[in-house]
Amino acid sequence: MTNMPRRSSKPGSSPDWAMSDLLLGNGLLETLKVRGERVLFLEAHIARLVRSARFMGIPEHVVNEAIAQMESLQHTQDGLWRVLLSVDGVQPPQWRELPDLSNQSLKTCMGTYDPSSRIREHKTNSYANNFYARRIARDHGFDDALMVSDSLLVGEAPFANIFFVDRSGSVFTPPANGLLPGTRRGLLMAEGALEREIRFGDFDQFEHVFLTSAAGMRVVSSIDETRFNTELPNHILDQISPW
């Protein structure tokens, strides 16, 4: 096995390795939505960053710099802003326009969700598995993927949490085992959404399905061949209207 060069810790050393942890997927990112020149749910993003940085061993001074960057996004251009950091430092914030939030058709992708993975419960910059699942789904003519474990447990979409609404109006989402608990997921759970194991084959028990991420909410029109009502109940629309 080829030995990798060590990163120099000497002052003034070559910058080639300055952010090498990011190149190897050993970093964190936060995606924040700015609307009306205001960062939405900033406190929730900061709390998640602090928790994940502790898990990843990122120094406190780097975390504080990242938090300062996040706070500086107030009164900036509307859209999505990404803050990326590793043990070595923080990258300048990156901006992009808000994506289209049209209805989504999902294809189940088996073996792309691992409930035992603790690292997947943090917003790292390691997303190869997520892109793989999305590519498989799109190659089959779907908008996105639904990541499912080998034991048929439903996890999440590649870049969003998933929620299921039964015919009584109750809202459920898979437990946060091996998946990223998004900030919007936390808000909906505070409003009464419940964690519940959902398995491949359970989809016909539900009337509505939707996805949540920093960008907002997307209604799911179908999973594989199962179709859903795309008119969400008013109590859910009321909860997500501040997003």
Tab-separated table of C-alpha atoms in Angstrom:
chain	number	residue	atom	x	y	z
A	1	MET	CA	0.000	0.000	0.000
A	2	THR	CA	1.364	3.440	-0.930
A	3	ASN	CA	2.044	5.706	2.016
A	4	MET	CA	0.328	9.087	1.778
A	5	PRO	CA	2.410	12.208	2.440
A	6	ARG	CA	1.998	13.649	5.882
A	7	ARG	CA	0.480	17.075	6.212
A	8	SER	CA	3.119	19.506	7.429
A	9	SER	CA	2.342	21.394	10.618
A	10	LYS	CA	5.181	23.890	10.141
A	11	PRO	CA	4.260	27.564	9.759
A	12	GLY	CA	4.492	28.657	6.154
A	13	SER	CA	4.340	25.105	4.821
A	14	SER	CA	2.908	24.328	1.407
A	15	PRO	CA	-0.816	25.206	1.131
A	16	ASP	CA	-1.461	22.111	-1.011
A	17	TRP	CA	-2.460	20.201	2.113
A	18	ALA	CA	-4.169	23.072	3.884
A	19	MET	CA	-7.648	21.604	3.402
A	20	SER	CA	-6.733	17.983	2.652
A	21	ASP	CA	-9.344	16.677	5.100
A	22	LEU	CA	-12.019	18.230	2.886
A	23	LEU	CA	-10.624	16.444	-0.166
A	24	LEU	CA	-10.858	13.135	1.699
A	25	GLY	CA	-14.394	13.709	2.996
A	26	ASN	CA	-13.347	14.444	6.583
A	27	GLY	CA	-15.151	17.759	6.879
A	28	LEU	CA	-18.500	19.240	7.808
A	29	LEU	CA	-20.866	21.501	5.959
A	30	GLU	CA	-23.975	23.487	6.760
A	31	THR	CA	-26.434	24.661	4.135
A	32	LEU	CA	-28.416	27.708	5.199
A	33	LYS	CA	-31.364	29.338	3.489
A	34	VAL	CA	-31.509	33.127	3.337
A	35	ARG	CA	-34.941	34.592	2.633
A	36	GLY	CA	-35.807	38.240	2.976
A	37	GLU	CA	-32.147	38.819	3.904
A	38	ARG	CA	-32.616	36.634	6.986
A	39	VAL	CA	-30.992	33.273	7.745
A	40	LEU	CA	-33.803	30.844	8.514
A	41	PHE	CA	-33.467	28.763	11.698
A	42	LEU	CA	-29.895	29.896	12.325
A	43	GLU	CA	-29.866	28.636	15.914
A	44	ALA	CA	-30.798	25.111	14.826
A	45	HIS	CA	-27.994	25.072	12.261
A	46	ILE	CA	-25.457	26.286	14.822
A	47	ALA	CA	-26.561	23.653	17.348
A	48	ARG	CA	-26.148	20.880	14.780
A	49	LEU	CA	-22.751	22.182	13.702
A	50	VAL	CA	-21.474	22.249	17.293
A	51	ARG	CA	-22.705	18.696	17.919
A	52	SER	CA	-21.146	17.352	14.731
A	53	ALA	CA	-17.872	19.232	15.220
A	54	ARG	CA	-17.499	17.617	18.618
A	55	PHE	CA	-18.060	14.205	17.016
A	56	MET	CA	-15.536	14.951	14.242
A	57	GLY	CA	-12.883	16.425	16.547
A	58	ILE	CA	-12.858	19.844	14.896
A	59	PRO	CA	-11.126	22.453	17.107
A	60	GLU	CA	-13.232	25.021	18.916
A	61	HIS	CA	-11.559	27.995	17.222
A	62	VAL	CA	-12.498	26.579	13.800
A	63	VAL	CA	-16.078	26.030	14.941
A	64	ASN	CA	-16.259	29.602	16.233
A	65	GLU	CA	-15.011	30.891	12.878
A	66	ALA	CA	-17.663	28.851	11.071
A	67	ILE	CA	-20.373	30.177	13.385
A	68	ALA	CA	-19.208	33.728	12.713
A	69	GLN	CA	-19.493	33.042	8.983
A	70	MET	CA	-23.006	31.690	9.426
A	71	GLU	CA	-24.049	34.730	11.445
A	72	SER	CA	-22.535	37.048	8.820
A	73	LEU	CA	-24.984	35.710	6.234
A	74	GLN	CA	-27.770	37.820	7.740
A	75	HIS	CA	-28.739	40.584	5.280
A	76	THR	CA	-27.019	38.844	2.372
A	77	GLN	CA	-28.424	37.673	-0.957
A	78	ASP	CA	-31.414	35.358	-0.819
A	79	GLY	CA	-30.669	31.750	-1.738
A	80	LEU	CA	-28.741	28.830	-0.279
A	81	TRP	CA	-25.382	29.417	1.375
A	82	ARG	CA	-22.944	26.630	2.181
A	83	VAL	CA	-20.319	26.806	4.945
A	84	LEU	CA	-17.624	24.115	4.736
A	85	LEU	CA	-15.019	23.344	7.411
A	86	SER	CA	-12.506	20.773	8.590
A	87	VAL	CA	-9.896	20.510	11.336
A	88	ASP	CA	-7.724	22.860	9.249
A	89	GLY	CA	-10.104	25.767	8.854
A	90	VAL	CA	-13.176	27.178	7.147
A	91	GLN	CA	-13.801	27.747	3.443
A	92	PRO	CA	-15.416	30.994	2.213
A	93	PRO	CA	-19.234	30.666	2.048
A	94	GLN	CA	-20.617	29.514	-1.296
A	95	TRP	CA	-23.946	30.709	-2.741
A	96	ARG	CA	-26.409	29.184	-5.163
A	97	GLU	CA	-29.959	29.889	-6.243
A	98	LEU	CA	-32.852	28.111	-4.612
A	99	PRO	CA	-33.665	24.879	-6.476
A	100	ASP	CA	-36.949	23.972	-8.066
A	101	LEU	CA	-39.322	22.548	-5.447
A	102	SER	CA	-41.635	20.672	-7.800
A	103	ASN	CA	-43.185	17.306	-6.962
A	104	GLN	CA	-40.809	14.353	-6.912
A	105	SER	CA	-41.033	10.747	-8.076
A	106	LEU	CA	-38.769	8.443	-6.048
A	107	LYS	CA	-37.178	5.099	-6.820
A	108	THR	CA	-36.171	2.836	-3.958
A	109	CYS	CA	-32.450	2.023	-3.995
A	110	MET	CA	-31.652	-1.033	-1.908
A	111	GLY	CA	-28.491	-1.233	0.158
A	112	THR	CA	-27.814	2.517	0.105
A	113	TYR	CA	-28.964	3.138	3.695
A	114	ASP	CA	-27.091	1.749	6.722
A	115	PRO	CA	-28.955	2.256	10.032
A	116	SER	CA	-25.808	1.386	12.007
A	117	SER	CA	-23.674	4.182	10.515
A	118	ARG	CA	-23.013	6.830	13.139
A	119	ILE	CA	-21.054	9.046	10.746
A	120	ARG	CA	-24.141	9.425	8.521
A	121	GLU	CA	-25.920	11.152	11.410
A	122	HIS	CA	-23.678	14.176	10.816
A	123	LYS	CA	-23.568	16.558	7.853
A	124	THR	CA	-20.143	15.615	6.554
A	125	ASN	CA	-18.928	16.412	3.058
A	126	SER	CA	-18.818	12.716	2.137
A	127	TYR	CA	-21.758	12.240	-0.244
A	128	ALA	CA	-20.590	9.656	-2.784
A	129	ASN	CA	-23.230	7.132	-1.668
A	130	ASN	CA	-25.972	9.763	-1.953
A	131	PHE	CA	-24.937	10.736	-5.482
A	132	TYR	CA	-24.783	7.061	-6.426
A	133	ALA	CA	-28.382	6.506	-5.262
A	134	ARG	CA	-29.590	9.599	-7.104
A	135	ARG	CA	-27.842	8.548	-10.307
A	136	ILE	CA	-29.427	5.086	-10.206
A	137	ALA	CA	-32.879	6.625	-9.722
A	138	ARG	CA	-32.467	9.128	-12.538
A	139	ASP	CA	-31.074	6.495	-14.871
A	140	HIS	CA	-34.435	4.728	-14.401
A	141	GLY	CA	-36.447	7.869	-15.153
A	142	PHE	CA	-37.226	9.003	-11.599
A	143	ASP	CA	-36.544	12.408	-10.052
A	144	ASP	CA	-34.654	11.105	-7.033
A	145	ALA	CA	-33.935	8.105	-4.831
A	146	LEU	CA	-35.315	6.696	-1.608
A	147	MET	CA	-32.438	5.046	0.211
A	148	VAL	CA	-33.369	1.677	1.739
A	149	SER	CA	-31.297	-0.743	3.834
A	150	ASP	CA	-30.571	-4.369	3.015
A	151	SER	CA	-33.098	-5.248	5.745
A	152	LEU	CA	-35.732	-3.150	3.885
A	153	LEU	CA	-35.789	-0.227	6.345
A	154	VAL	CA	-36.535	3.157	4.778
A	155	GLY	CA	-33.923	5.829	5.487
A	156	GLU	CA	-33.957	9.107	3.604
A	157	ALA	CA	-33.604	10.691	0.193
A	158	PRO	CA	-30.049	11.533	-0.893
A	159	PHE	CA	-30.340	15.154	0.246
A	160	ALA	CA	-33.560	15.299	2.257
A	161	ASN	CA	-35.478	13.709	5.110
A	162	ILE	CA	-38.727	11.962	4.261
A	163	PHE	CA	-42.128	12.148	5.978
A	164	PHE	CA	-45.195	9.936	5.601
A	165	VAL	CA	-48.763	11.020	6.416
A	166	ASP	CA	-51.397	8.382	7.124
A	167	ARG	CA	-55.098	8.701	6.430
A	168	SER	CA	-55.773	10.136	9.891
A	169	GLY	CA	-53.323	12.981	9.247
A	170	SER	CA	-50.598	11.690	11.580
A	171	VAL	CA	-47.058	12.406	10.380
A	172	PHE	CA	-44.193	9.911	10.643
A	173	THR	CA	-40.504	9.911	9.777
A	174	PRO	CA	-37.868	7.169	10.086
A	175	PRO	CA	-35.756	7.154	13.278
A	176	ALA	CA	-32.488	9.084	13.037
A	177	ASN	CA	-30.331	5.955	13.005
A	178	GLY	CA	-27.720	6.218	10.274
A	179	LEU	CA	-29.308	9.250	8.652
A	180	LEU	CA	-28.896	12.999	8.921
A	181	PRO	CA	-31.519	14.632	11.174
A	182	GLY	CA	-32.196	17.826	9.246
A	183	THR	CA	-33.102	21.110	10.878
A	184	ARG	CA	-36.570	21.087	9.271
A	185	ARG	CA	-37.054	17.524	10.511
A	186	GLY	CA	-36.509	18.786	14.050
A	187	LEU	CA	-39.058	21.545	13.568
A	188	LEU	CA	-41.717	19.114	12.368
A	189	MET	CA	-41.030	16.750	15.250
A	190	ALA	CA	-41.516	19.664	17.638
A	191	GLU	CA	-44.925	20.120	15.980
A	192	GLY	CA	-45.909	16.497	16.625
A	193	ALA	CA	-44.341	14.352	13.903
A	194	LEU	CA	-43.346	10.939	15.265
A	195	GLU	CA	-40.453	8.595	14.594
A	196	ARG	CA	-41.522	5.218	13.252
A	197	GLU	CA	-39.774	2.411	11.433
A	198	ILE	CA	-41.084	2.291	7.876
A	199	ARG	CA	-40.257	-0.621	5.636
A	200	PHE	CA	-40.247	-1.244	1.934
A	201	GLY	CA	-43.766	-2.517	1.287
A	202	ASP	CA	-45.464	-0.176	3.786
A	203	PHE	CA	-46.036	2.635	1.299
A	204	ASP	CA	-49.684	1.851	0.592
A	205	GLN	CA	-50.480	2.624	4.254
A	206	PHE	CA	-49.922	6.339	3.630
A	207	GLU	CA	-51.903	9.075	1.911
A	208	HIS	CA	-49.165	11.686	1.488
A	209	VAL	CA	-45.361	11.748	1.392
A	210	PHE	CA	-43.029	14.744	1.366
A	211	LEU	CA	-39.339	15.627	1.631
A	212	THR	CA	-37.702	18.345	3.722
A	213	SER	CA	-34.313	20.021	3.461
A	214	ALA	CA	-32.772	23.451	3.966
A	215	ALA	CA	-34.170	24.415	0.561
A	216	GLY	CA	-37.735	23.775	1.717
A	217	MET	CA	-40.361	21.098	1.151
A	218	ARG	CA	-41.041	18.892	-1.873
A	219	VAL	CA	-44.165	16.786	-2.259
A	220	VAL	CA	-43.585	13.177	-3.336
A	221	SER	CA	-45.972	12.074	-6.066
A	222	SER	CA	-44.851	8.430	-6.141
A	223	ILE	CA	-42.434	5.843	-4.788
A	224	ASP	CA	-41.778	3.180	-7.406
A	225	GLU	CA	-45.295	2.260	-8.567
A	226	THR	CA	-47.154	3.572	-5.495
A	227	ARG	CA	-48.786	6.956	-6.051
A	228	PHE	CA	-49.746	9.479	-3.370
A	229	ASN	CA	-52.144	12.375	-2.930
A	230	THR	CA	-50.109	15.514	-3.672
A	231	GLU	CA	-52.505	17.908	-1.899
A	232	LEU	CA	-51.051	18.095	1.609
A	233	PRO	CA	-53.379	18.679	4.586
A	234	ASN	CA	-53.679	22.264	5.816
A	235	HIS	CA	-52.118	21.519	9.200
A	236	ILE	CA	-48.898	20.464	7.468
A	237	LEU	CA	-48.918	23.433	5.101
A	238	ASP	CA	-49.335	25.741	8.098
A	239	GLN	CA	-46.295	24.200	9.790
A	240	ILE	CA	-44.009	24.616	6.788
A	241	SER	CA	-45.200	28.065	5.671
A	242	PRO	CA	-42.375	29.896	7.576
A	243	TRP	CA	-39.774	27.954	5.541
